[in-house]
Amino acid sequence: MNTSKKTLVALALTCLAPFAAYSQSEGGLLLSAGAEKKIDKKMSVDIEATFRTRNDFKTLDRWSGGVGIDYKLTKWLKADAAYNLLYDNNREKITYNYAADGSATGYNNWRPSYWGLRHRLKASLTFDHKVWGDIRLSLRERWQYTYRPEKETERWDFDNSKWETKMRSGRGKNMLRSRLQVEFDKKGLKIKPYANIEFYNKMAIEKIRYTVGADFKLTKQHSFGAFYRYQQAKNTDPDDYEPNMHYLGLDYKFKF
């Protein structure tokens, strides 16, 4: 968005009556494609690229790419590690002036949306075992570290009616992700339906993800998956605001 357009938006916001921000739900699309190379019976490496939208499918939210390695420690325990480069469309942010009674009296600052890079490292241990017949249960514990480099941004100061340049400082963030999944895994069946719940924990539960889907094995080398995911925001850092999200997802994997 160029400066003149941003100024028009800022002036339009100034004309609106003051109101408090509130949580809402949005819809989005998740698309991913990856390739996996088996090194031996226990080890494999993979690469993956993803595309994500928000704002009820209308706004491009993220591009990302990553490379990882998996190692099967035992028949029922697997370890993995990966690096991902994230290119995010950070949401716009509006702050308000407040009266002594806590009511909003007007706008303070508006920061338009902007694109920025993040680096992510993650490592996991996954317990996986058939607990009854063809029902497979898995528990994955994942440590995740994300670093956001510093970034120069612009914001509109409503009190002084001018643009300001601000440096958004770099920041690192640790997260523990715990996922419990149940899957119907019948030998010879090319479709594997599953459901899981995942908790994002950083001193408190920040997000909960509920996912239902199925993986389809087309050939020995080609497979794809489809899923629906509801992501509930709980104690999200205001600096990383996300509303509750409904995602539709498709993924493809090639093995060689």
Short mmCIF file of C-alpha atoms in Angstrom, two decimals:
data_model
loop_
_atom_site.label_atom_id
_atom_site.label_comp_id
_atom_site.label_asym_id
_atom_site.label_seq_id
_atom_site.Cartn_x
_atom_site.Cartn_y
_atom_site.Cartn_z
CA MET A 1 0.00 0.00 0.00
CA ASN A 2 1.53 3.37 -1.03
CA THR A 3 1.66 6.39 1.26
CA SER A 4 -1.30 8.23 -0.29
CA LYS A 5 -3.60 5.21 0.02
CA LYS A 6 -2.48 4.61 3.60
CA THR A 7 -3.17 8.25 4.44
CA LEU A 8 -6.70 7.99 3.01
CA VAL A 9 -7.35 4.90 5.13
CA ALA A 10 -6.02 6.69 8.22
CA LEU A 11 -8.29 9.67 7.59
CA ALA A 12 -11.28 7.35 7.08
CA LEU A 13 -10.56 5.67 10.41
CA THR A 14 -10.38 9.08 12.07
CA CYS A 15 -13.93 9.83 10.92
CA LEU A 16 -15.32 6.65 12.49
CA ALA A 17 -16.73 6.65 16.00
CA PRO A 18 -14.41 5.18 18.65
CA PHE A 19 -14.96 1.52 19.44
CA ALA A 20 -13.14 -1.26 21.32
CA ALA A 21 -11.45 -4.14 19.50
CA TYR A 22 -13.17 -7.51 19.81
CA SER A 23 -12.44 -11.13 18.95
CA GLN A 24 -13.98 -12.74 15.89
CA SER A 25 -13.67 -15.87 13.79
CA GLU A 26 -12.21 -16.06 10.30
CA GLY A 27 -11.86 -18.68 7.58
CA GLY A 28 -8.65 -19.63 5.84
CA LEU A 29 -7.05 -22.07 3.41
CA LEU A 30 -3.95 -24.18 4.07
CA LEU A 31 -2.12 -25.72 1.09
CA SER A 32 1.14 -27.66 1.34
CA ALA A 33 3.33 -29.80 -0.88
CA GLY A 34 6.33 -31.84 0.14
CA ALA A 35 8.81 -34.53 -0.83
CA GLU A 36 10.37 -37.26 1.31
CA LYS A 37 13.52 -39.26 0.70
CA LYS A 38 14.14 -42.42 2.72
CA ILE A 39 17.82 -42.78 3.63
CA ASP A 40 17.52 -46.19 5.27
CA LYS A 41 14.96 -48.15 7.32
CA LYS A 42 15.15 -45.68 10.18
CA MET A 43 15.99 -42.29 8.68
CA SER A 44 14.36 -40.00 6.13
CA VAL A 45 14.66 -36.35 5.08
CA ASP A 46 11.91 -34.13 3.72
CA ILE A 47 11.21 -30.67 2.30
CA GLU A 48 7.90 -28.84 2.37
CA ALA A 49 6.35 -25.58 1.12
CA THR A 50 3.10 -24.12 2.47
CA PHE A 51 0.63 -21.39 1.55
CA ARG A 52 -1.96 -19.93 3.95
CA THR A 53 -4.81 -17.42 3.71
CA ARG A 54 -7.03 -15.62 6.24
CA ASN A 55 -9.86 -13.06 6.31
CA ASP A 56 -12.37 -15.63 5.01
CA PHE A 57 -9.97 -16.79 2.27
CA LYS A 58 -9.49 -13.27 0.84
CA THR A 59 -6.08 -12.30 2.24
CA LEU A 60 -2.74 -14.03 1.70
CA ASP A 61 -1.40 -14.75 5.19
CA ARG A 62 1.84 -16.74 4.87
CA TRP A 63 4.36 -18.41 2.59
CA SER A 64 6.79 -20.84 4.18
CA GLY A 65 9.35 -23.49 3.33
CA GLY A 66 11.24 -25.98 5.43
CA VAL A 67 13.57 -28.94 5.59
CA GLY A 68 13.55 -31.69 8.21
CA ILE A 69 14.87 -35.09 9.25
CA ASP A 70 13.07 -38.04 10.91
CA TYR A 71 14.68 -40.89 12.80
CA LYS A 72 12.88 -43.97 14.10
CA LEU A 73 14.33 -44.75 17.52
CA THR A 74 12.16 -47.82 18.14
CA LYS A 75 9.10 -49.41 16.58
CA TRP A 76 6.87 -47.03 18.54
CA LEU A 77 9.06 -43.94 19.09
CA LYS A 78 10.22 -41.42 16.45
CA ALA A 79 12.37 -38.28 16.71
CA ASP A 80 12.43 -35.41 14.23
CA ALA A 81 13.95 -31.96 13.79
CA ALA A 82 13.29 -29.22 11.23
CA TYR A 83 13.96 -25.64 10.17
CA ASN A 84 11.29 -23.41 8.59
CA LEU A 85 11.52 -19.97 6.99
CA LEU A 86 8.24 -18.07 7.39
CA TYR A 87 7.22 -15.03 5.34
CA ASP A 88 4.21 -13.57 7.17
CA ASN A 89 1.65 -10.92 6.33
CA ASN A 90 1.44 -9.32 9.78
CA ARG A 91 -2.00 -8.00 10.67
CA GLU A 92 -2.74 -4.32 10.97
CA LYS A 93 -2.89 -3.01 14.53
CA ILE A 94 -4.96 -0.18 16.02
CA THR A 95 -4.45 1.23 19.51
CA TYR A 96 -6.91 3.49 21.36
CA ASN A 97 -6.98 6.34 23.85
CA TYR A 98 -8.96 5.56 27.01
CA ALA A 99 -10.80 7.64 29.60
CA ALA A 100 -10.37 7.18 33.35
CA ASP A 101 -13.35 4.81 33.43
CA GLY A 102 -11.69 2.55 30.85
CA SER A 103 -13.91 3.51 27.89
CA ALA A 104 -12.32 4.18 24.49
CA THR A 105 -12.32 7.89 23.58
CA GLY A 106 -10.63 7.73 20.19
CA TYR A 107 -7.89 6.23 18.08
CA ASN A 108 -4.25 6.49 19.13
CA ASN A 109 -2.13 4.77 16.43
CA TRP A 110 -2.73 2.63 13.34
CA ARG A 111 -0.05 0.30 11.96
CA PRO A 112 -0.97 -1.11 8.51
CA SER A 113 -0.31 -4.75 7.70
CA TYR A 114 3.19 -5.56 6.48
CA TRP A 115 5.31 -8.54 5.38
CA GLY A 116 8.16 -9.88 7.51
CA LEU A 117 10.42 -12.91 7.91
CA ARG A 118 10.64 -15.33 10.83
CA HIS A 119 12.95 -18.28 11.47
CA ARG A 120 11.67 -21.40 13.22
CA LEU A 121 13.45 -24.41 14.71
CA LYS A 122 11.55 -27.41 16.06
CA ALA A 123 12.27 -30.82 17.51
CA SER A 124 9.79 -33.56 18.41
CA LEU A 125 9.33 -36.97 19.97
CA THR A 126 6.32 -39.00 18.82
CA PHE A 127 4.96 -42.09 20.56
CA ASP A 128 2.89 -44.16 18.11
CA HIS A 129 1.17 -47.48 18.83
CA LYS A 130 -1.91 -49.50 17.84
CA VAL A 131 -3.91 -49.68 21.04
CA TRP A 132 -6.91 -51.69 19.85
CA GLY A 133 -7.45 -53.48 16.53
CA ASP A 134 -6.84 -50.97 13.74
CA ILE A 135 -7.02 -47.93 16.04
CA ARG A 136 -3.67 -46.15 16.29
CA LEU A 137 -2.92 -43.65 19.05
CA SER A 138 -0.05 -41.17 18.93
CA LEU A 139 1.27 -38.52 21.31
CA ARG A 140 3.67 -35.89 20.00
CA GLU A 141 5.63 -33.47 22.17
CA ARG A 142 7.26 -30.69 20.19
CA TRP A 143 9.59 -27.88 21.24
CA GLN A 144 9.48 -24.89 18.93
CA TYR A 145 11.63 -21.75 18.83
CA THR A 146 10.69 -18.85 16.56
CA TYR A 147 12.86 -15.78 15.99
CA ARG A 148 11.52 -12.58 14.48
CA PRO A 149 14.26 -10.19 13.22
CA GLU A 150 13.84 -6.47 13.82
CA LYS A 151 11.75 -4.70 11.21
CA GLU A 152 11.13 -1.06 10.35
CA THR A 153 7.41 -0.28 10.13
CA GLU A 154 5.19 2.76 9.67
CA ARG A 155 2.24 3.87 11.78
CA TRP A 156 -0.25 6.73 11.66
CA ASP A 157 -0.35 8.93 14.77
CA PHE A 158 -3.96 10.15 15.12
CA ASP A 159 -3.10 12.64 17.87
CA ASN A 160 -0.60 14.48 15.65
CA SER A 161 -2.05 13.48 12.24
CA LYS A 162 1.23 12.28 10.78
CA TRP A 163 3.13 9.15 9.79
CA GLU A 164 5.84 7.81 12.12
CA THR A 165 8.59 5.30 11.43
CA LYS A 166 9.06 2.74 14.17
CA MET A 167 11.52 -0.13 14.59
CA ARG A 168 9.83 -3.34 15.69
CA SER A 169 12.50 -5.06 17.76
CA GLY A 170 13.68 -8.61 17.17
CA ARG A 171 12.29 -11.26 19.48
CA GLY A 172 12.61 -14.99 20.15
CA LYS A 173 9.81 -17.18 21.45
CA ASN A 174 9.81 -20.72 22.86
CA MET A 175 6.70 -22.88 22.66
CA LEU A 176 5.74 -26.39 23.75
CA ARG A 177 3.21 -28.10 21.48
CA SER A 178 1.45 -31.25 22.68
CA ARG A 179 -0.68 -33.22 20.20
CA LEU A 180 -2.85 -36.28 20.85
CA GLN A 181 -4.11 -38.10 17.75
CA VAL A 182 -6.29 -41.10 17.04
CA GLU A 183 -6.20 -42.75 13.59
CA PHE A 184 -7.91 -45.65 11.83
CA ASP A 185 -5.01 -47.55 10.24
CA LYS A 186 -6.16 -50.75 8.56
CA LYS A 187 -3.57 -52.69 6.57
CA GLY A 188 -4.27 -52.52 2.85
CA LEU A 189 -6.71 -49.62 3.19
CA LYS A 190 -5.62 -46.60 1.16
CA ILE A 191 -7.49 -44.06 3.29
CA LYS A 192 -6.55 -43.23 6.90
CA PRO A 193 -9.05 -41.01 8.74
CA TYR A 194 -7.82 -39.26 11.88
CA ALA A 195 -8.67 -36.68 14.52
CA ASN A 196 -6.37 -34.80 16.85
CA ILE A 197 -6.17 -32.03 19.42
CA GLU A 198 -3.06 -29.89 19.94
CA PHE A 199 -2.18 -27.47 22.74
CA TYR A 200 0.26 -24.54 22.38
CA ASN A 201 1.76 -23.85 25.78
CA LYS A 202 4.00 -20.94 26.86
CA MET A 203 3.51 -20.66 30.63
CA ALA A 204 -0.22 -20.84 29.78
CA ILE A 205 -2.27 -22.39 26.96
CA GLU A 206 -2.11 -19.88 24.09
CA LYS A 207 -3.89 -21.84 21.36
CA ILE A 208 -5.83 -25.08 20.93
CA ARG A 209 -6.20 -26.79 17.56
CA TYR A 210 -8.89 -29.34 16.74
CA THR A 211 -8.38 -31.22 13.46
CA VAL A 212 -10.28 -33.94 11.60
CA GLY A 213 -9.15 -35.28 8.25
CA ALA A 214 -7.94 -38.19 6.16
CA ASP A 215 -4.81 -39.19 4.28
CA PHE A 216 -5.16 -40.92 0.91
CA LYS A 217 -2.44 -43.13 -0.61
CA LEU A 218 -2.78 -42.90 -4.39
CA THR A 219 0.33 -44.93 -5.30
CA LYS A 220 3.51 -46.03 -3.56
CA GLN A 221 5.00 -42.58 -4.26
CA HIS A 222 2.02 -40.21 -4.29
CA SER A 223 -0.34 -39.34 -1.43
CA PHE A 224 -2.50 -36.42 -0.40
CA GLY A 225 -4.56 -35.35 2.59
CA ALA A 226 -7.60 -33.21 3.34
CA PHE A 227 -8.67 -31.79 6.67
CA TYR A 228 -10.76 -29.26 8.60
CA ARG A 229 -9.18 -27.42 11.54
CA TYR A 230 -10.59 -25.13 14.19
CA GLN A 231 -7.98 -23.02 15.97
CA GLN A 232 -9.06 -21.42 19.24
CA ALA A 233 -7.08 -18.47 20.62
CA LYS A 234 -6.79 -18.48 24.42
CA ASN A 235 -3.99 -16.33 25.85
CA THR A 236 -2.36 -15.11 22.65
CA ASP A 237 0.34 -12.47 22.98
CA PRO A 238 -1.21 -9.13 21.81
CA ASP A 239 1.87 -8.66 19.64
CA ASP A 240 0.96 -11.88 17.76
CA TYR A 241 -2.81 -11.45 17.70
CA GLU A 242 -4.86 -14.10 15.91
CA PRO A 243 -8.65 -14.54 16.05
CA ASN A 244 -10.28 -17.95 16.23
CA MET A 245 -9.72 -19.60 12.84
CA HIS A 246 -11.54 -22.16 10.67
CA TYR A 247 -9.13 -23.76 8.19
CA LEU A 248 -9.69 -26.02 5.20
CA GLY A 249 -6.50 -27.82 4.25
CA LEU A 250 -5.05 -29.88 1.41
CA ASP A 251 -1.58 -31.40 1.27
CA TYR A 252 0.40 -33.48 -1.19
CA LYS A 253 3.50 -35.63 -0.62
CA PHE A 254 5.86 -37.37 -3.01
CA LYS A 255 8.12 -40.16 -1.74
CA PHE A 256 11.23 -41.27 -3.61
#
